[in-house]
Coordinates of C-alpha atoms and ligand atoms in Angstrom, one line a residue:
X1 CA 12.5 -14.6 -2.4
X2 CA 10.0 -12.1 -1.9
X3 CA 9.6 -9.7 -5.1
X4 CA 9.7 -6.2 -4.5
X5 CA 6.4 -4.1 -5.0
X6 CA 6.3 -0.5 -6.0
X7 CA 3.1 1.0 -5.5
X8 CA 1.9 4.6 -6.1
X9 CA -0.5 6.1 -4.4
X10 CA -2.2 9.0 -6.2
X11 CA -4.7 9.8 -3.2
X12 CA -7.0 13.0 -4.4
X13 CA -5.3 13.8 -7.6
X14 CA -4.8 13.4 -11.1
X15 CA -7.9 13.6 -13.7
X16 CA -8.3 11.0 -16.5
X17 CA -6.1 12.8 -18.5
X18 CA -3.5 13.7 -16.5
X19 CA -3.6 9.9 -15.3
X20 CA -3.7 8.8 -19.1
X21 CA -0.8 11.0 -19.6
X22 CA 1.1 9.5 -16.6
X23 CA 0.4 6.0 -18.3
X24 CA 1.9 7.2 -21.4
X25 CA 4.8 8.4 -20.2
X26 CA 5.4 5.7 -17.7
X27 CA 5.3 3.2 -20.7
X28 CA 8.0 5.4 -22.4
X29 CA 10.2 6.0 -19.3
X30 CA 9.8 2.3 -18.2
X31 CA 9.9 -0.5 -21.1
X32 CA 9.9 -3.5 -18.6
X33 CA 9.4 -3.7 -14.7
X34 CA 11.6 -6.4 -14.8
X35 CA 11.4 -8.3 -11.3
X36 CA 9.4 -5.9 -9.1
X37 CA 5.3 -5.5 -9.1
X38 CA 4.4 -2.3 -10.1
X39 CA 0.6 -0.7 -9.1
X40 CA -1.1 2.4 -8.8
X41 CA -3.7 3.9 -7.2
X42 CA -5.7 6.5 -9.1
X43 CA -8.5 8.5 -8.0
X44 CA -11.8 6.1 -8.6
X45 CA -12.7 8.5 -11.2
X46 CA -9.7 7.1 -13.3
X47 CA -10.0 3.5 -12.4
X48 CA -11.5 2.2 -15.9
X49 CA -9.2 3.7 -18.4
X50 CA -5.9 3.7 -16.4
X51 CA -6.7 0.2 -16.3
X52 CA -7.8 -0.1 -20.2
X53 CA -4.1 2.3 -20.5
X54 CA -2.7 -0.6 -19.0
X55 CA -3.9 -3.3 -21.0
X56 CA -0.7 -5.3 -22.0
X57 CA 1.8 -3.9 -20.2
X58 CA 3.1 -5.2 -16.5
X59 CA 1.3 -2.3 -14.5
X60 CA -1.6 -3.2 -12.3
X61 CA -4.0 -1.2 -10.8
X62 CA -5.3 -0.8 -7.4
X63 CA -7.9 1.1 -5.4
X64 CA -7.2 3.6 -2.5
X65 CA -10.3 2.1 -0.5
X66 CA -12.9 -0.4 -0.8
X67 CA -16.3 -1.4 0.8
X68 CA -17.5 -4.6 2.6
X69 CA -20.9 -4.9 1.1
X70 CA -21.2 -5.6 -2.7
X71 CA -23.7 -3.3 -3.5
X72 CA -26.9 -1.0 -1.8
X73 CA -27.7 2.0 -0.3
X74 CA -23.7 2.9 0.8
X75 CA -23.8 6.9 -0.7
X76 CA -19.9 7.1 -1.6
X77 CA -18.4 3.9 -0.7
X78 CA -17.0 1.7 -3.7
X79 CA -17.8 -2.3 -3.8
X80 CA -15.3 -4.9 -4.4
X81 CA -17.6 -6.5 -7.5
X82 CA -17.0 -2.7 -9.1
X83 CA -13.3 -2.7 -8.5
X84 CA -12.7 -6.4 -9.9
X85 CA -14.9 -5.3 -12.9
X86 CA -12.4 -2.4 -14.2
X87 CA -9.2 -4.3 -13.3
X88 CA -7.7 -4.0 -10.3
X89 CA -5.6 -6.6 -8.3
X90 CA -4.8 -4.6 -4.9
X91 CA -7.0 -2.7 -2.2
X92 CA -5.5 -0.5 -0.2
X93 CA -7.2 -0.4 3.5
X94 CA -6.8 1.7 6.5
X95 CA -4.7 4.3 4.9
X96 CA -3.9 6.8 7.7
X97 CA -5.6 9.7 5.7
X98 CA -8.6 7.2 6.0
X99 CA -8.3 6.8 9.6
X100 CA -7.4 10.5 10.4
X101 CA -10.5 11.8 8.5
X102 CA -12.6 9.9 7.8
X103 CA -12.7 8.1 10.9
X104 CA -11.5 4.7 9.8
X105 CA -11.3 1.9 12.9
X106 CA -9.5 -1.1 12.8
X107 CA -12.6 -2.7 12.6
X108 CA -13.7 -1.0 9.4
X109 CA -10.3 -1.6 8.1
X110 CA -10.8 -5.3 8.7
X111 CA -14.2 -5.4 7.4
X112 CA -12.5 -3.7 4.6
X113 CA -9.6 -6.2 4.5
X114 CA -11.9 -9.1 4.4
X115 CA -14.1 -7.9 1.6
X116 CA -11.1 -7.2 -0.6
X117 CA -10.3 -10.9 0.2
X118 CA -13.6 -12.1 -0.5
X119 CA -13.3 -9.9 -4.1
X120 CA -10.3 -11.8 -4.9
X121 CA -8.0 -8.5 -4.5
X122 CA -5.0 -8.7 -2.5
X123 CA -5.6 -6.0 0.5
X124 CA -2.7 -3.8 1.3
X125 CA -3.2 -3.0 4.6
X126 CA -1.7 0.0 6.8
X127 CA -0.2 0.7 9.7
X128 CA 1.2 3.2 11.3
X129 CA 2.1 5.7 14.2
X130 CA 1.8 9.6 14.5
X131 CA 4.4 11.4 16.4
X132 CA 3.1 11.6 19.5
X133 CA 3.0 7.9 19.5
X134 CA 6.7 7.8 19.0
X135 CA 7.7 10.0 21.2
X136 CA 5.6 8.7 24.2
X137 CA 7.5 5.4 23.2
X138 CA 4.1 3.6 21.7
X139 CA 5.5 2.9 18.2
X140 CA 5.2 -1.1 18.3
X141 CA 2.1 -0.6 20.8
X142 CA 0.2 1.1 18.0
X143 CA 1.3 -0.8 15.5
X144 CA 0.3 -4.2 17.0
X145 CA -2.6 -3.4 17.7
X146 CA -3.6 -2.3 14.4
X147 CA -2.3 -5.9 12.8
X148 CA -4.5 -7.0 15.5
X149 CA -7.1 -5.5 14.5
X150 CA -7.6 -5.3 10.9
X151 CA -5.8 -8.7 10.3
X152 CA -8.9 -10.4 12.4
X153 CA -10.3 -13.8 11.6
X154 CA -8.0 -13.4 8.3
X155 CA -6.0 -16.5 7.5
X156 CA -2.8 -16.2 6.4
X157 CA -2.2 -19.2 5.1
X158 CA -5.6 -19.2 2.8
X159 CA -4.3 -16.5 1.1
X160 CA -1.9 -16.0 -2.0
X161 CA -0.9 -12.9 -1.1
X162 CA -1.0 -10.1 1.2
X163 CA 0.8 -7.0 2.0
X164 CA 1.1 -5.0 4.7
X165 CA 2.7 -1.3 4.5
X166 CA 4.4 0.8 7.5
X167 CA 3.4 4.2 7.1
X168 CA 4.4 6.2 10.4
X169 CA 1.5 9.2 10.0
X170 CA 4.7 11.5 10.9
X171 CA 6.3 11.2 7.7
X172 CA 3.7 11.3 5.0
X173 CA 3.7 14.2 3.1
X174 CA 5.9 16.1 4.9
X175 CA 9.3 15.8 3.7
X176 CA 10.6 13.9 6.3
X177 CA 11.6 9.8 5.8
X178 CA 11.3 7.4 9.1
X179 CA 15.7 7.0 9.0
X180 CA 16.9 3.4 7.2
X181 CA 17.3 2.0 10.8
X182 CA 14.0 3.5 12.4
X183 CA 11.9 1.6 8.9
X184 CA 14.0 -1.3 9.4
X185 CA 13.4 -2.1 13.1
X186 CA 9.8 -1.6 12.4
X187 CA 9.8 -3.7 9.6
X188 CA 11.4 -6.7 11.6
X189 CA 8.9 -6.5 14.3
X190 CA 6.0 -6.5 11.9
X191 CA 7.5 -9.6 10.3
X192 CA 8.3 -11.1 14.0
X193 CA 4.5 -10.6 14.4
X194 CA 3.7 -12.2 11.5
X195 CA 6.1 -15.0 12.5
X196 CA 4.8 -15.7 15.5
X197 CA 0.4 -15.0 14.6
X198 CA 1.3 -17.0 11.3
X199 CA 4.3 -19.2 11.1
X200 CA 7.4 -18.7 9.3
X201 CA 6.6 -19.6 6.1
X202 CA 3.7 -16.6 6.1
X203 CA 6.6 -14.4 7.6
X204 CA 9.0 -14.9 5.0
X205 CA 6.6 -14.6 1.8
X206 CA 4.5 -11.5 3.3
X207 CA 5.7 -8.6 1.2
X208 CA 6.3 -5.4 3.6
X209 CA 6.4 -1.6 2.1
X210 CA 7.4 1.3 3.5
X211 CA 5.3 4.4 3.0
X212 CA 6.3 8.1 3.8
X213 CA 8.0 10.7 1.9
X214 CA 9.3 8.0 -0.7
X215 CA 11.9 9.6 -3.2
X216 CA 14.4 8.7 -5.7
X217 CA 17.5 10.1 -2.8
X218 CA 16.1 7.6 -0.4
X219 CA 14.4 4.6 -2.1
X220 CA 17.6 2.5 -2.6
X221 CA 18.6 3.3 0.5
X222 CA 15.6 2.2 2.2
X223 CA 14.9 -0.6 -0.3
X224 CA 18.0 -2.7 0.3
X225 CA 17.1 -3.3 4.3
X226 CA 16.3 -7.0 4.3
X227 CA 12.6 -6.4 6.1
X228 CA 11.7 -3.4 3.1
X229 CA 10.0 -5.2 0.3
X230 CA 8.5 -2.1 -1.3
X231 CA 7.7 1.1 -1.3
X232 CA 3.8 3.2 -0.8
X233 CA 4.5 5.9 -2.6
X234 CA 2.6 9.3 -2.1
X235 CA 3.6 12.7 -3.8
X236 CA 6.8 10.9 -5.6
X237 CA 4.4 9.2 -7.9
X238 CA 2.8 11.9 -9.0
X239 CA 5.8 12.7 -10.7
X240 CA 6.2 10.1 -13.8
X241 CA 10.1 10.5 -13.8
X242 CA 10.2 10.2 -9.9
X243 CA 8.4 7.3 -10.0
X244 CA 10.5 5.4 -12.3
X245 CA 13.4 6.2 -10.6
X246 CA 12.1 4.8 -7.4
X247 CA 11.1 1.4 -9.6
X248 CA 14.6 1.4 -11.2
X249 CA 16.1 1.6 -7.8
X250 CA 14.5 -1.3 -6.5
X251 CA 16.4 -3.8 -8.9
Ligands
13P1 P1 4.1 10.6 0.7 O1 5.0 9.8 -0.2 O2 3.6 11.8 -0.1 O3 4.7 10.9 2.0 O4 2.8 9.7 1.0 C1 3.0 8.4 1.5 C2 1.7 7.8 1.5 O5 0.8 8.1 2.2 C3 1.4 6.7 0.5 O6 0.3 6.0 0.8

């Protein structure tokens, strides 16, 4: 029912040629997505002609960040009108990196989450809790709160689409994947929440990755719990072979 969504994040790396090359090779490695959504997230830099590389085939494109205001005197930020213009069809918001650096709220990632709304690009918003958080027994505290937050005055219903990705700050980039179980019970309270802030239908059609240390050894495993619906993939999509293992194992 819902169809699973494999998403790369690139974060800081890859130039416009390595990310040209990537395309290449992906189109080689990968003739047909078949039934799964397939995105990536290139530096901005490489926006334009990832998205120009993916003219005609089933790849989208999405952006690691986005801003709330359409255009001014924002040094850095990127606006929704610019992101629509070159192509993409997700926004990722409140990526932990984001909130760990560059000191990312809830409430920017909701302004965020609104604006990629209003730009007609379907947010995926993260969540997510460090170590500490898990140990002192605060997982589902955390993470409620931060669908609290950035999901504010955001209806559901109005919208075609939206996904949400678990991304316990613990396991990114560092080798280490949440277990099947630990994603899975996550998973099902996020969709319990979504149950009971938005009705079942909204539940049942909100697509829910998993982000962390994504790899081809794990992704089945991880992709066949009935509350994964994707995967955020970090370092693993860097690699062009990787990635299309982890897309070939979500079939
Ligand atoms: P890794 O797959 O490198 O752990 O990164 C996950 C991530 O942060 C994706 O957004």
């Amino acid at each position: 029912m819902r169809k699973p969504f494999i998403a790369g994040n690139w974060k800081m790396n890859n130039t416009v040629e390595e990310s040209l090359k990537f395309a290449a090779t992906l189109a080689v490695e990968l003739k047909a997505t078949g039934q799964i959504d397939v995105a990536i997230a290139p530096p901005f830099t490489a926006l334009y002609s990832l998205g120009v590389a993916f003219t005609d085939t089933e790849f989208d494109l999405a952006a690691q960040n986005i801003f709330w205001e359409d255009s001014g005197a924002y040094t850095a930020e990127i606006s929704g009108v610019f992101l629509k213009e070159v192509g993409c069809k997700y926004a990722i918001v409140g990526h932990s990196e984001r909130r760990q650096y560059f000191g990312e709220t809830d409430e920017t990632v909701n302004k965020r989450a609104h604006a990629a709304l209003k730009h007609d690009l379907i947010p995926i918003l993260c969540v997510g809790e460090t170590l500490e958080h898990r140990e002192a027994g605060k997982t589902w505290n955390v993470i409620e709160s931060q669908l609290e937050g950035g999901l504010k005055g955001i209806d559901l219903s109005s919208t075609t689409d939206f996904v949400i990705a678990y991304e316990p700050v613990w396991a990114i980039g560092t080798g280490k994947t949440a277990s099947t179980a630990q994603a899975e019970e996550v998973h099902g309270l996020i969709r319990n929440y979504l149950n009971e802030a938005s009705g079942k239908e909204i539940a049942d059609r909100t697509r829910i990755l998993y982000g962390g240390s994504v790899k081809p050894s794990n992704s089945r495993e991880l992709l066949v719990q009935p509350n994964i619906d994707g995967a955020l993939v970090g370092g693993a999509a860097l690699d062009v072979v990787q990635f299309a293992d982890i897309i070939r194992n979500a079939h």
